[in-house]
Coordinates of C-alpha atoms and ligand atoms in Angstrom, one line a residue:
Chain A
X25 CA 18.7 40.9 10.3
X26 CA 17.3 37.0 11.9
X27 CA 16.8 35.0 8.8
X28 CA 12.5 33.0 8.7
X29 CA 12.1 29.6 8.3
X30 CA 8.6 30.8 7.6
X31 CA 6.7 33.6 7.2
X32 CA 2.8 34.0 6.4
X33 CA 1.1 37.1 6.1
X34 CA -2.8 37.0 5.0
X35 CA -2.5 33.7 4.2
X36 CA -6.0 31.6 4.0
X37 CA -7.2 28.9 2.4
X38 CA -11.2 27.6 1.3
X39 CA -12.1 24.4 -0.5
X40 CA -15.2 24.3 -2.8
X41 CA -17.0 21.5 -2.0
X42 CA -20.1 20.8 -3.0
X43 CA -22.2 22.2 -0.3
X44 CA -20.8 25.3 -0.9
X45 CA -17.1 27.4 0.0
X46 CA -15.3 25.7 3.1
X47 CA -12.6 28.5 4.8
X48 CA -10.6 26.5 6.8
X49 CA -7.8 28.9 7.2
X50 CA -7.4 32.9 7.2
X51 CA -5.4 35.7 8.0
X52 CA -2.3 34.0 9.4
X53 CA 0.4 35.7 10.0
X54 CA 2.9 33.7 11.3
X55 CA 6.7 34.2 11.3
X56 CA 9.0 30.5 12.4
X57 CA 12.4 32.0 13.0
X58 CA 15.4 29.8 11.8
X59 CA 16.4 27.0 14.4
X60 CA 12.8 27.7 16.4
X61 CA 10.4 25.1 18.2
X62 CA 6.8 26.7 17.3
X63 CA 3.7 24.4 18.0
X64 CA 0.4 24.9 16.3
X65 CA -2.0 23.7 18.9
X66 CA -5.7 24.3 18.9
X67 CA -9.3 21.5 18.4
X68 CA -9.9 19.7 15.8
X69 CA -11.1 21.2 12.1
X70 CA -8.9 24.8 13.0
X71 CA -6.7 24.2 10.4
X72 CA -3.5 22.5 12.0
X73 CA -3.4 20.2 9.2
X74 CA -4.2 22.5 6.8
X75 CA -1.4 25.5 7.7
X76 CA 0.9 22.9 7.6
X77 CA -0.1 21.9 4.3
X78 CA 0.5 25.0 2.5
X79 CA 3.8 25.5 3.8
X80 CA 4.8 22.0 2.7
X81 CA 3.2 23.4 0.1
X82 CA 0.7 19.9 -0.3
X83 CA -2.0 22.0 -1.2
X84 CA -2.0 25.8 -2.9
X85 CA -2.6 28.6 -0.6
X86 CA -6.0 30.4 -1.8
X87 CA -5.1 34.1 -0.6
X88 CA -1.7 35.7 0.9
X89 CA 1.9 35.1 0.9
X90 CA 4.0 32.3 1.9
X91 CA 7.7 32.5 2.2
X92 CA 9.9 29.6 3.7
X93 CA 13.1 30.5 3.7
X94 CA 12.3 33.8 1.2
X95 CA 11.4 31.6 -1.0
X96 CA 7.1 30.4 -2.0
X97 CA 6.6 27.5 -1.0
X98 CA 6.5 24.9 -4.2
X99 CA 10.2 26.4 -4.8
X100 CA 10.9 25.5 -1.0
X101 CA 10.0 22.6 -1.6
X102 CA 11.3 21.4 -5.0
X103 CA 15.0 22.6 -3.3
X104 CA 13.4 20.1 -0.5
X105 CA 14.0 23.1 2.6
X106 CA 12.2 21.1 4.8
X107 CA 11.7 18.1 5.8
X108 CA 8.1 16.2 6.9
X109 CA 6.5 13.6 9.3
X110 CA 2.3 13.0 9.8
X111 CA 0.7 11.0 12.4
X112 CA 0.8 7.9 10.2
X113 CA 4.0 6.7 9.7
X114 CA 3.6 6.4 5.6
X115 CA 6.3 3.8 5.0
X116 CA 6.6 1.9 2.5
X117 CA 6.0 -1.4 3.8
X118 CA 7.8 -3.4 1.3
X119 CA 10.5 -1.5 2.0
X120 CA 13.6 -1.9 4.9
X121 CA 13.7 0.3 7.7
X122 CA 16.9 1.6 5.2
X123 CA 15.1 2.0 2.2
X124 CA 12.2 3.8 3.6
X125 CA 14.8 6.4 5.0
X126 CA 17.2 6.6 1.7
X127 CA 14.2 7.0 -0.6
X128 CA 14.9 10.8 -0.5
X129 CA 18.2 10.0 -1.5
X130 CA 17.1 8.2 -3.6
X131 CA 15.1 10.4 -6.2
X132 CA 17.6 12.8 -6.0
X133 CA 20.1 10.8 -7.2
X134 CA 22.5 10.4 -4.8
X135 CA 25.5 7.9 -5.0
X136 CA 24.8 4.1 -4.1
X137 CA 27.9 4.4 -1.2
X138 CA 27.4 8.6 0.0
X139 CA 23.6 6.9 0.3
X140 CA 24.9 3.7 3.1
X141 CA 26.6 6.4 4.5
X142 CA 24.0 8.9 5.5
X143 CA 21.5 5.9 6.2
X144 CA 23.6 4.5 9.0
X145 CA 23.9 8.3 10.4
X146 CA 20.3 9.2 10.7
X147 CA 19.4 5.3 11.6
X148 CA 22.0 5.9 14.6
X149 CA 20.3 9.0 14.8
X150 CA 17.0 7.8 16.0
X151 CA 18.6 4.5 17.5
X152 CA 17.3 2.3 15.0
X153 CA 20.9 1.2 14.1
X154 CA 19.5 -2.3 14.4
X155 CA 16.6 -2.5 13.2
X156 CA 17.9 -1.3 9.7
X157 CA 17.3 -4.7 7.6
X158 CA 13.9 -5.1 9.3
X159 CA 10.6 -4.6 7.1
X160 CA 7.5 -1.5 9.0
X161 CA 5.6 -4.6 10.4
X162 CA 8.1 -6.4 12.0
X163 CA 8.0 -2.0 14.1
X164 CA 6.3 -0.8 16.9
X165 CA 4.7 2.3 16.1
X166 CA 7.1 4.2 18.2
X167 CA 9.6 2.7 16.5
X168 CA 7.7 3.0 11.9
X169 CA 7.4 7.0 13.9
X170 CA 10.8 7.0 14.6
X171 CA 11.9 5.6 10.2
X172 CA 9.3 8.4 9.6
X173 CA 11.1 11.0 11.2
X174 CA 14.9 10.0 10.3
X175 CA 13.7 10.1 6.3
X176 CA 11.7 13.6 7.2
X177 CA 15.9 14.9 8.0
X178 CA 17.2 12.0 5.1
X179 CA 18.1 15.9 2.6
X180 CA 19.5 18.0 6.1
X181 CA 16.3 19.9 5.8
X182 CA 16.4 23.4 7.4
X183 CA 13.0 22.7 8.7
X184 CA 11.5 19.9 10.0
X185 CA 7.5 19.6 9.6
X186 CA 5.0 17.8 12.1
X187 CA 1.2 16.6 11.8
X188 CA 0.6 15.0 14.9
X189 CA 3.2 12.5 14.5
X190 CA 3.2 11.2 17.9
X191 CA -0.6 11.5 18.5
X192 CA -1.6 7.5 17.7
X193 CA 1.8 6.5 20.5
X194 CA 1.3 5.0 24.1
X195 CA 1.9 8.1 26.2
X196 CA 5.1 6.3 27.8
X197 CA 6.9 6.1 23.7
X198 CA 5.2 9.3 23.0
X199 CA 6.9 11.3 26.3
X200 CA 10.2 9.6 25.2
X201 CA 9.9 10.6 22.0
X202 CA 9.4 14.0 22.5
X203 CA 12.2 13.9 24.1
X204 CA 14.2 12.2 21.5
X205 CA 13.0 15.1 19.6
X206 CA 14.2 18.2 21.6
X207 CA 17.5 16.2 21.2
X208 CA 17.4 15.9 17.3
X209 CA 16.1 19.4 16.9
X210 CA 19.0 20.7 18.8
X211 CA 21.4 18.5 16.4
X212 CA 20.0 19.3 13.6
X213 CA 19.6 22.6 14.2
X214 CA 16.7 23.0 12.0
X215 CA 13.1 25.1 13.0
X216 CA 10.1 23.0 13.7
X217 CA 6.3 23.6 12.6
X218 CA 4.4 20.9 15.1
X219 CA 1.2 20.2 15.1
X220 CA -0.7 18.8 18.0
X221 CA -3.8 18.1 20.1
X222 CA -1.7 18.2 23.4
X223 CA -1.3 20.8 25.7
X224 CA 1.8 19.1 28.0
X225 CA 3.2 18.4 24.1
X226 CA 3.1 21.7 23.4
X227 CA 4.5 22.9 25.9
X228 CA 6.8 21.0 26.7
X229 CA 8.9 20.8 22.6
X230 CA 8.2 24.4 22.0
X231 CA 9.9 28.0 22.1
X232 CA 6.3 29.9 21.0
X233 CA 2.4 28.1 21.3
X234 CA 0.4 29.1 18.5
X235 CA -3.2 28.8 19.3
X236 CA -5.9 28.6 16.7
X237 CA -9.7 28.7 17.0
X238 CA -11.6 26.9 14.3
X239 CA -14.9 28.5 12.1
X240 CA -13.1 29.8 9.9
X241 CA -10.0 28.0 10.4
X242 CA -7.6 31.4 12.5
X243 CA -4.6 32.3 15.1
X244 CA -5.9 33.9 18.2
X245 CA -2.7 33.5 20.5
X246 CA 0.6 33.6 20.3
X247 CA 2.4 32.7 23.5
X248 CA 6.3 32.4 24.5
X249 CA 7.0 29.1 26.4
X250 CA 10.6 31.3 27.7
X251 CA 11.6 27.9 29.0
X252 CA 15.4 27.9 28.8
X253 CA 17.1 25.2 26.2
X254 CA 17.0 21.9 28.3
X255 CA 14.1 19.8 27.6
X256 CA 14.4 16.7 31.0
X257 CA 12.2 14.8 32.9
X258 CA 12.8 17.7 35.3
X259 CA 11.1 19.9 33.4
X260 CA 8.3 17.6 33.3
X261 CA 7.9 18.2 36.4
X262 CA 8.9 22.0 37.6
X263 CA 7.1 24.7 37.9
X264 CA 7.3 27.2 34.8
X265 CA 6.3 24.5 33.1
X266 CA 3.0 24.2 34.8
X267 CA 2.7 28.0 34.4
X268 CA 2.6 27.4 31.5
X269 CA 0.3 24.4 30.4
X270 CA -1.9 26.7 32.7
X271 CA -1.3 29.5 30.5
X272 CA -1.6 27.7 27.2
X273 CA -5.3 26.0 29.2
X274 CA -6.5 29.3 29.6
X275 CA -5.5 30.8 26.0
X276 CA -7.4 27.6 24.6
X277 CA -11.1 27.5 26.7
X278 CA -13.5 30.0 25.1
X279 CA -12.9 28.2 21.9
X280 CA -15.4 26.9 20.4
X281 CA -15.0 22.7 20.3
X282 CA -16.0 22.1 16.7
X283 CA -18.0 18.7 17.0
X284 CA -19.8 18.1 13.0
X285 CA -17.3 17.6 10.8
X286 CA -14.8 16.5 12.3
X287 CA -11.7 15.7 10.3
Chain B
X10 CA -10.1 -21.5 27.3
X11 CA -8.9 -18.8 25.1
X12 CA -6.4 -21.2 24.1
X13 CA -9.3 -23.9 22.5
X14 CA -11.3 -21.2 20.8
X15 CA -8.4 -19.8 18.8
X16 CA -8.1 -23.6 18.0
X17 CA -11.3 -23.7 16.4
X18 CA -11.1 -20.3 14.5
X19 CA -7.7 -20.7 12.7
X20 CA -7.0 -24.8 13.1
X21 CA -3.9 -25.3 13.3
X22 CA -1.3 -25.5 9.9
X23 CA -0.9 -29.8 10.2
X24 CA -5.0 -29.9 10.5
X25 CA -5.3 -27.9 7.5
X26 CA -3.3 -29.9 5.6
X27 CA -4.4 -33.5 6.5
X28 CA -7.9 -33.0 6.6
X29 CA -8.1 -32.3 2.8
X30 CA -6.4 -35.9 2.3
X31 CA -8.5 -37.3 4.7
X32 CA -11.3 -35.8 2.8
X33 CA -9.4 -37.1 -0.6
X34 CA -8.6 -41.0 0.6
X35 CA -12.4 -40.8 2.2
X36 CA -13.9 -40.4 -1.4
X37 CA -11.5 -42.6 -3.4
X38 CA -11.8 -45.6 -0.8
X39 CA -15.5 -45.0 -1.4
X40 CA -14.9 -45.4 -5.3
X41 CA -13.1 -48.0 -5.5
X42 CA -15.4 -49.6 -3.4
X43 CA -18.0 -49.0 -5.6
X44 CA -16.4 -49.8 -8.7
X45 CA -13.9 -52.1 -8.5
X46 CA -15.9 -54.0 -4.9
X47 CA -19.7 -54.4 -5.1
X48 CA -19.7 -52.7 -8.8
X49 CA -22.7 -50.8 -8.5
X50 CA -21.2 -48.2 -11.0
X51 CA -22.3 -47.5 -14.4
X52 CA -19.5 -48.4 -17.2
X53 CA -18.6 -44.6 -17.8
X54 CA -17.2 -44.7 -14.2
X55 CA -14.3 -46.8 -14.6
X56 CA -12.3 -47.5 -11.1
X57 CA -9.1 -45.5 -10.2
X58 CA -7.1 -48.1 -10.6
X59 CA -7.5 -48.3 -14.1
X60 CA -7.5 -44.6 -14.6
X61 CA -4.1 -45.7 -13.1
X62 CA -3.0 -47.8 -14.9
X63 CA -4.0 -46.1 -18.2
X64 CA -2.4 -43.4 -17.4
X65 CA 1.0 -44.8 -16.8
X66 CA 0.7 -47.2 -19.8
X67 CA 0.0 -44.3 -22.3
X68 CA 2.0 -41.3 -19.6
X69 CA 4.4 -40.9 -22.8
X70 CA 1.3 -39.5 -25.1
X71 CA -1.1 -38.0 -22.4
X72 CA 2.5 -36.2 -21.2
X73 CA 3.0 -34.3 -24.9
X74 CA -0.8 -34.0 -25.3
X75 CA -0.6 -32.2 -21.6
X76 CA 2.4 -30.1 -23.3
X77 CA 0.4 -28.8 -26.2
X78 CA -2.4 -27.7 -23.7
X79 CA -0.2 -26.2 -21.2
X80 CA 1.8 -24.2 -23.7
X81 CA -1.5 -23.0 -25.3
X82 CA -2.7 -21.4 -22.2
X83 CA 0.4 -20.0 -20.8
X84 CA 1.0 -17.8 -24.3
X85 CA -2.8 -17.5 -23.5
X86 CA -2.2 -16.2 -20.2
X87 CA 1.2 -14.0 -21.2
X88 CA -0.7 -12.2 -23.9
X89 CA -3.7 -11.2 -22.6
X90 CA -2.0 -10.1 -19.6
X91 CA 0.2 -7.7 -21.6
X92 CA -2.7 -6.4 -22.5
X93 CA -5.0 -6.1 -19.6
X94 CA -1.7 -4.6 -17.6
X95 CA -0.8 -2.1 -20.9
X96 CA -4.5 -1.2 -21.2
X97 CA -5.3 -0.6 -17.5
X98 CA -1.9 1.5 -17.3
X99 CA -3.9 3.5 -20.2
X100 CA -7.2 4.4 -18.1
X101 CA -5.8 4.7 -15.1
X102 CA -3.8 7.7 -16.4
X103 CA -6.9 8.6 -18.4
X104 CA -10.5 9.7 -18.0
X105 CA -11.6 9.3 -21.7
X106 CA -9.8 6.2 -22.5
X107 CA -10.9 4.7 -18.9
X108 CA -14.6 5.7 -20.6
X109 CA -13.7 3.6 -23.7
X110 CA -12.5 0.7 -22.9
X111 CA -14.9 0.5 -19.2
X112 CA -17.7 -0.7 -21.7
X113 CA -16.1 -2.6 -23.6
X114 CA -14.4 -4.9 -20.7
X115 CA -17.4 -5.2 -18.8
X116 CA -18.7 -6.9 -22.8
X117 CA -16.2 -9.5 -23.2
X118 CA -16.8 -10.3 -19.3
X119 CA -20.1 -10.6 -20.5
X120 CA -19.5 -12.9 -23.5
X121 CA -19.3 -17.3 -23.5
X122 CA -15.5 -16.4 -24.6
X123 CA -15.9 -19.9 -25.4
X124 CA -19.0 -19.4 -27.4
X125 CA -16.9 -17.6 -29.9
X126 CA -14.0 -20.9 -30.7
X127 CA -15.8 -22.4 -33.6
X128 CA -15.0 -19.4 -35.1
X129 CA -11.2 -18.6 -34.5
X130 CA -11.1 -21.9 -35.0
X131 CA -12.1 -21.8 -38.2
X132 CA -11.0 -18.3 -39.0
X133 CA -7.6 -19.2 -38.4
X134 CA -7.4 -23.1 -40.1
X135 CA -7.7 -26.5 -38.8
X136 CA -4.1 -26.8 -38.3
X137 CA -2.6 -23.8 -35.7
X138 CA -2.9 -23.4 -32.2
X139 CA -3.8 -19.8 -32.8
X140 CA -8.0 -19.6 -32.3
X141 CA -7.3 -21.9 -29.0
X142 CA -4.5 -19.5 -28.1
X143 CA -6.7 -16.1 -28.6
X144 CA -9.3 -17.9 -26.5
X145 CA -7.5 -18.5 -23.8
X146 CA -5.8 -15.1 -24.2
X147 CA -8.9 -12.8 -25.1
X148 CA -10.7 -15.4 -21.1
X149 CA -7.6 -14.3 -19.2
X150 CA -7.3 -10.9 -20.3
X151 CA -10.8 -9.5 -17.9
X152 CA -10.0 -11.1 -14.4
X153 CA -5.6 -9.3 -15.2
X154 CA -7.4 -6.1 -16.8
X155 CA -9.7 -5.4 -13.4
X156 CA -7.4 -6.8 -10.2
X157 CA -4.4 -4.0 -12.4
X158 CA -6.6 -1.1 -12.9
X159 CA -7.7 -1.7 -9.3
X160 CA -4.3 -2.0 -7.8
X161 CA -3.1 1.3 -9.8
X162 CA -6.1 3.7 -8.2
X163 CA -4.6 2.3 -4.2
X164 CA -1.6 4.5 -3.5
X165 CA -3.0 5.8 -0.3
X166 CA -2.8 9.6 0.3
X167 CA 0.0 10.0 3.1
X168 CA 2.2 7.9 0.3
X169 CA 1.8 10.4 -1.9
X170 CA 2.4 13.1 0.1
X171 CA 5.8 11.7 1.1
X172 CA 6.7 11.5 -2.2
X173 CA 5.2 15.1 -3.4
X174 CA 7.3 16.2 -0.3
X175 CA 10.3 15.3 -1.2
X176 CA 9.6 16.7 -5.4
X177 CA 10.2 13.2 -7.2
X178 CA 8.6 13.2 -10.6
X179 CA 5.5 11.5 -11.6
X180 CA 7.9 8.7 -13.1
X181 CA 8.9 8.5 -9.6
X182 CA 6.2 7.8 -8.3
X183 CA 4.9 5.5 -10.6
X184 CA 8.0 3.6 -10.2
X185 CA 8.4 3.6 -6.5
X186 CA 5.3 4.2 -5.4
X187 CA 2.0 3.3 -8.1
X188 CA 3.3 -0.1 -9.2
X189 CA 5.0 -1.5 -6.5
X190 CA 0.8 -0.8 -4.9
X191 CA -0.8 -2.2 -7.6
X192 CA 2.0 -5.8 -7.5
X193 CA -0.3 -7.4 -5.6
X194 CA -3.1 -6.4 -7.6
X195 CA -1.6 -7.9 -10.8
X196 CA -0.8 -11.4 -9.1
X197 CA -4.2 -11.8 -7.7
X198 CA -5.3 -11.0 -11.2
X199 CA -3.0 -13.6 -12.6
X200 CA -3.9 -16.1 -10.1
X201 CA -7.8 -16.0 -11.0
X202 CA -6.5 -15.4 -14.8
X203 CA -4.5 -18.5 -14.9
X204 CA -7.6 -21.4 -13.8
X205 CA -9.6 -19.7 -16.7
X206 CA -6.9 -19.6 -19.4
X207 CA -6.4 -23.6 -18.6
X208 CA -10.0 -24.3 -18.7
X209 CA -10.2 -22.6 -22.2
X210 CA -7.4 -23.2 -23.8
X211 CA -9.2 -26.7 -23.1
X212 CA -12.2 -26.5 -23.0
X213 CA -11.9 -24.7 -26.6
X214 CA -9.8 -28.3 -28.5
X215 CA -13.6 -29.3 -28.1
X216 CA -14.4 -27.2 -31.2
X217 CA -12.2 -28.1 -33.6
X218 CA -8.5 -27.0 -34.2
X219 CA -5.3 -29.3 -34.4
X220 CA -6.1 -33.2 -33.7
X221 CA -4.1 -32.8 -30.2
X222 CA -4.4 -31.6 -27.2
X223 CA -5.7 -33.0 -23.6
X224 CA -9.6 -31.9 -24.4
X225 CA -9.8 -33.2 -27.7
X226 CA -8.6 -36.7 -26.8
X227 CA -10.8 -36.3 -23.8
X228 CA -13.9 -35.6 -26.4
X229 CA -12.3 -38.6 -28.9
X230 CA -12.2 -41.9 -25.9
X231 CA -15.2 -40.6 -24.4
X232 CA -17.1 -40.7 -27.4
X233 CA -15.4 -44.5 -28.2
X234 CA -15.9 -45.4 -25.0
X235 CA -12.3 -45.6 -23.3
X236 CA -13.5 -44.1 -20.0
X237 CA -10.6 -45.0 -18.3
X238 CA -8.2 -43.4 -21.0
X239 CA -10.9 -40.6 -20.9
X240 CA -10.4 -39.8 -17.4
X241 CA -6.9 -40.3 -17.2
X242 CA -6.7 -37.7 -19.8
X243 CA -9.0 -35.8 -17.2
X244 CA -5.9 -35.8 -14.6
X245 CA -4.0 -34.2 -16.5
X246 CA -6.5 -31.5 -17.1
X247 CA -6.2 -31.7 -13.2
X248 CA -2.4 -31.2 -13.2
X249 CA -2.3 -28.2 -15.7
X250 CA -4.2 -27.0 -13.5
X251 CA -2.8 -27.2 -10.6
X252 CA 0.6 -26.3 -11.2
X253 CA -1.1 -23.2 -12.6
X254 CA -2.8 -22.3 -8.9
X255 CA 0.2 -23.3 -7.2
X256 CA 2.8 -21.0 -9.5
X257 CA 1.0 -17.9 -9.0
X258 CA 0.6 -18.4 -6.1
X259 CA 3.6 -18.7 -5.1
X260 CA 4.1 -14.8 -7.0
X261 CA 1.0 -13.9 -5.2
X262 CA 2.3 -15.0 -1.7
X263 CA 5.9 -13.5 -2.8
X264 CA 4.9 -9.9 -3.9
X265 CA 2.0 -9.3 -0.9
X266 CA 4.4 -10.5 1.9
X267 CA 4.6 -7.1 4.0
X268 CA 1.5 -5.8 5.4
X269 CA 0.4 -2.5 5.1
X270 CA 1.3 -0.5 8.4
Ligands
LIG324 N1 -9.7 18.4 1.1 C1 -10.7 19.2 2.1 N2 -11.4 19.1 1.5 C2 -13.0 20.0 2.2 N3 -12.9 20.6 3.2 C3 -11.7 20.3 4.1 C4 -10.1 19.9 3.2 N4 -9.3 19.5 3.6 C5 -9.9 20.5 5.2 N5 -10.7 20.4 5.5 C6 -11.9 21.0 6.4 O1 -10.8 22.3 6.7 C7 -11.6 22.6 8.0 C8 -9.6 22.3 8.8 O2 -9.3 21.0 8.8 P1 -7.7 20.8 9.3 O3 -6.8 21.7 8.8 O4 -7.7 19.4 8.9 O5 -8.0 20.7 10.8 P2 -6.9 20.3 12.2 O6 -6.2 19.4 11.1 O7 -6.2 21.2 12.9 O8 -8.1 19.2 12.5 C9 -12.2 21.4 8.6 O9 -13.3 22.1 8.7 C10 -11.9 20.3 7.5 O10 -13.4 20.0 7.3
LIG325 MG1 -5.4 17.7 11.7

């Protein structure tokens, strides 16, 4: 049997607000296999971030069952089975690059020499070896995001959760980091759940693309890209790639775009 | 074109240094001319030259009195700040405590603390500096409390998410996130409080207590018509205020150098 990184059965989330309940997510059925790369795509407000936060146990699910590597999400969080990166890098400005990458290791009581070695390894993995002594305000947006990814990978998680991590970056940096991410995912063997707005980004990165729709937030379609493991610049110009981009676009077609209440 | 408009918005460092010095020198020159050359000033306004002479002549005793006032201000500042930090931490962690302290702090903030000085001085006796130190402490308490409480509430959601996803304990979160986030706010509070503590400690001397300190001397010499000496003591008071301000400003700069990203 293939081990499941994520197993969501009938998962829903309702936020009680002063104007009544907001149903952010209903009836989510989703499995992510170990080592698989899955993107969540859909218009603003369709519950992508909410789903990721439920998987990360940053918010509790209102209904259904959610298992991460066969355990409840809260246990997986305590066991550090996943690492997470957000659209904002969320680096601590008073810590250096090395200090930021080391944060989870420090919190879990890893001894100093082992920590230094691991930080060096991670800095190398994200290509920031020369910048470990810099402070976040001395880095470009793309470099900050790479630090955040290194931090997410610090505890060698088997699952990487990413909420529009490249959303605030320019197109060139974005494409470069997409390439880097596929390499890192392959090297670490981690499963990835990747939230994005961008159809080409979802297709380029993923084994499967999960298409979502708002009001209430739900999964409407799941497409396999069927692209092989080599993700390079040539892929971006290949006919298969364009075909998948079109397929995802058509799946998204007809989904109403939420204007009011955007987040 | 661009460079000129930039220069207008933020003048270069040397202009920012030279401009206030120039203003100071101009005022000093006008002052000297008015008093010593034209002799148009009232008798209570001595010339800067006479003030400097007095200061040099009596520097031993002036510096001694400066030490008294400065140490009263410092003890008050430190004590007030410690109480403020502890109470702000309690208020930040517990809603009921916050609710209890908010009106109390508001009350302290509007009471002119100096008004309490004669009472405190009588309470602790004419030979004790404690009344003056308490006045400085109460005065310093408010800005530190307000700033620290605000600082403890400034953690960003993304940072809290990062720590929660790293399974950090409450105490770890406080140590690596809440405290460092609040530190620049503490330092701003201390900077504001330091000037207030000096003023409070000095003014408190006008209302009794031991016969020492800058304030006592200024009051005495102003009454007995020795204006130059009184002004020499005022210069000493200014020096104390400057040192307190510069040291706390430096501390503030040190902890808030790293801009949030
Ligand atoms: N903490 C919250 N309180 C109330 N409503 C929320 C909260 N978080 C999200 N929502 C609502 O849930 C819906 C889904 O939000 P989100 O998951 O952020 O969407 P997406 O990431 O796809 O743009 C939106 O309608 C949003 O307003
Ligand atoms: Mg979102």
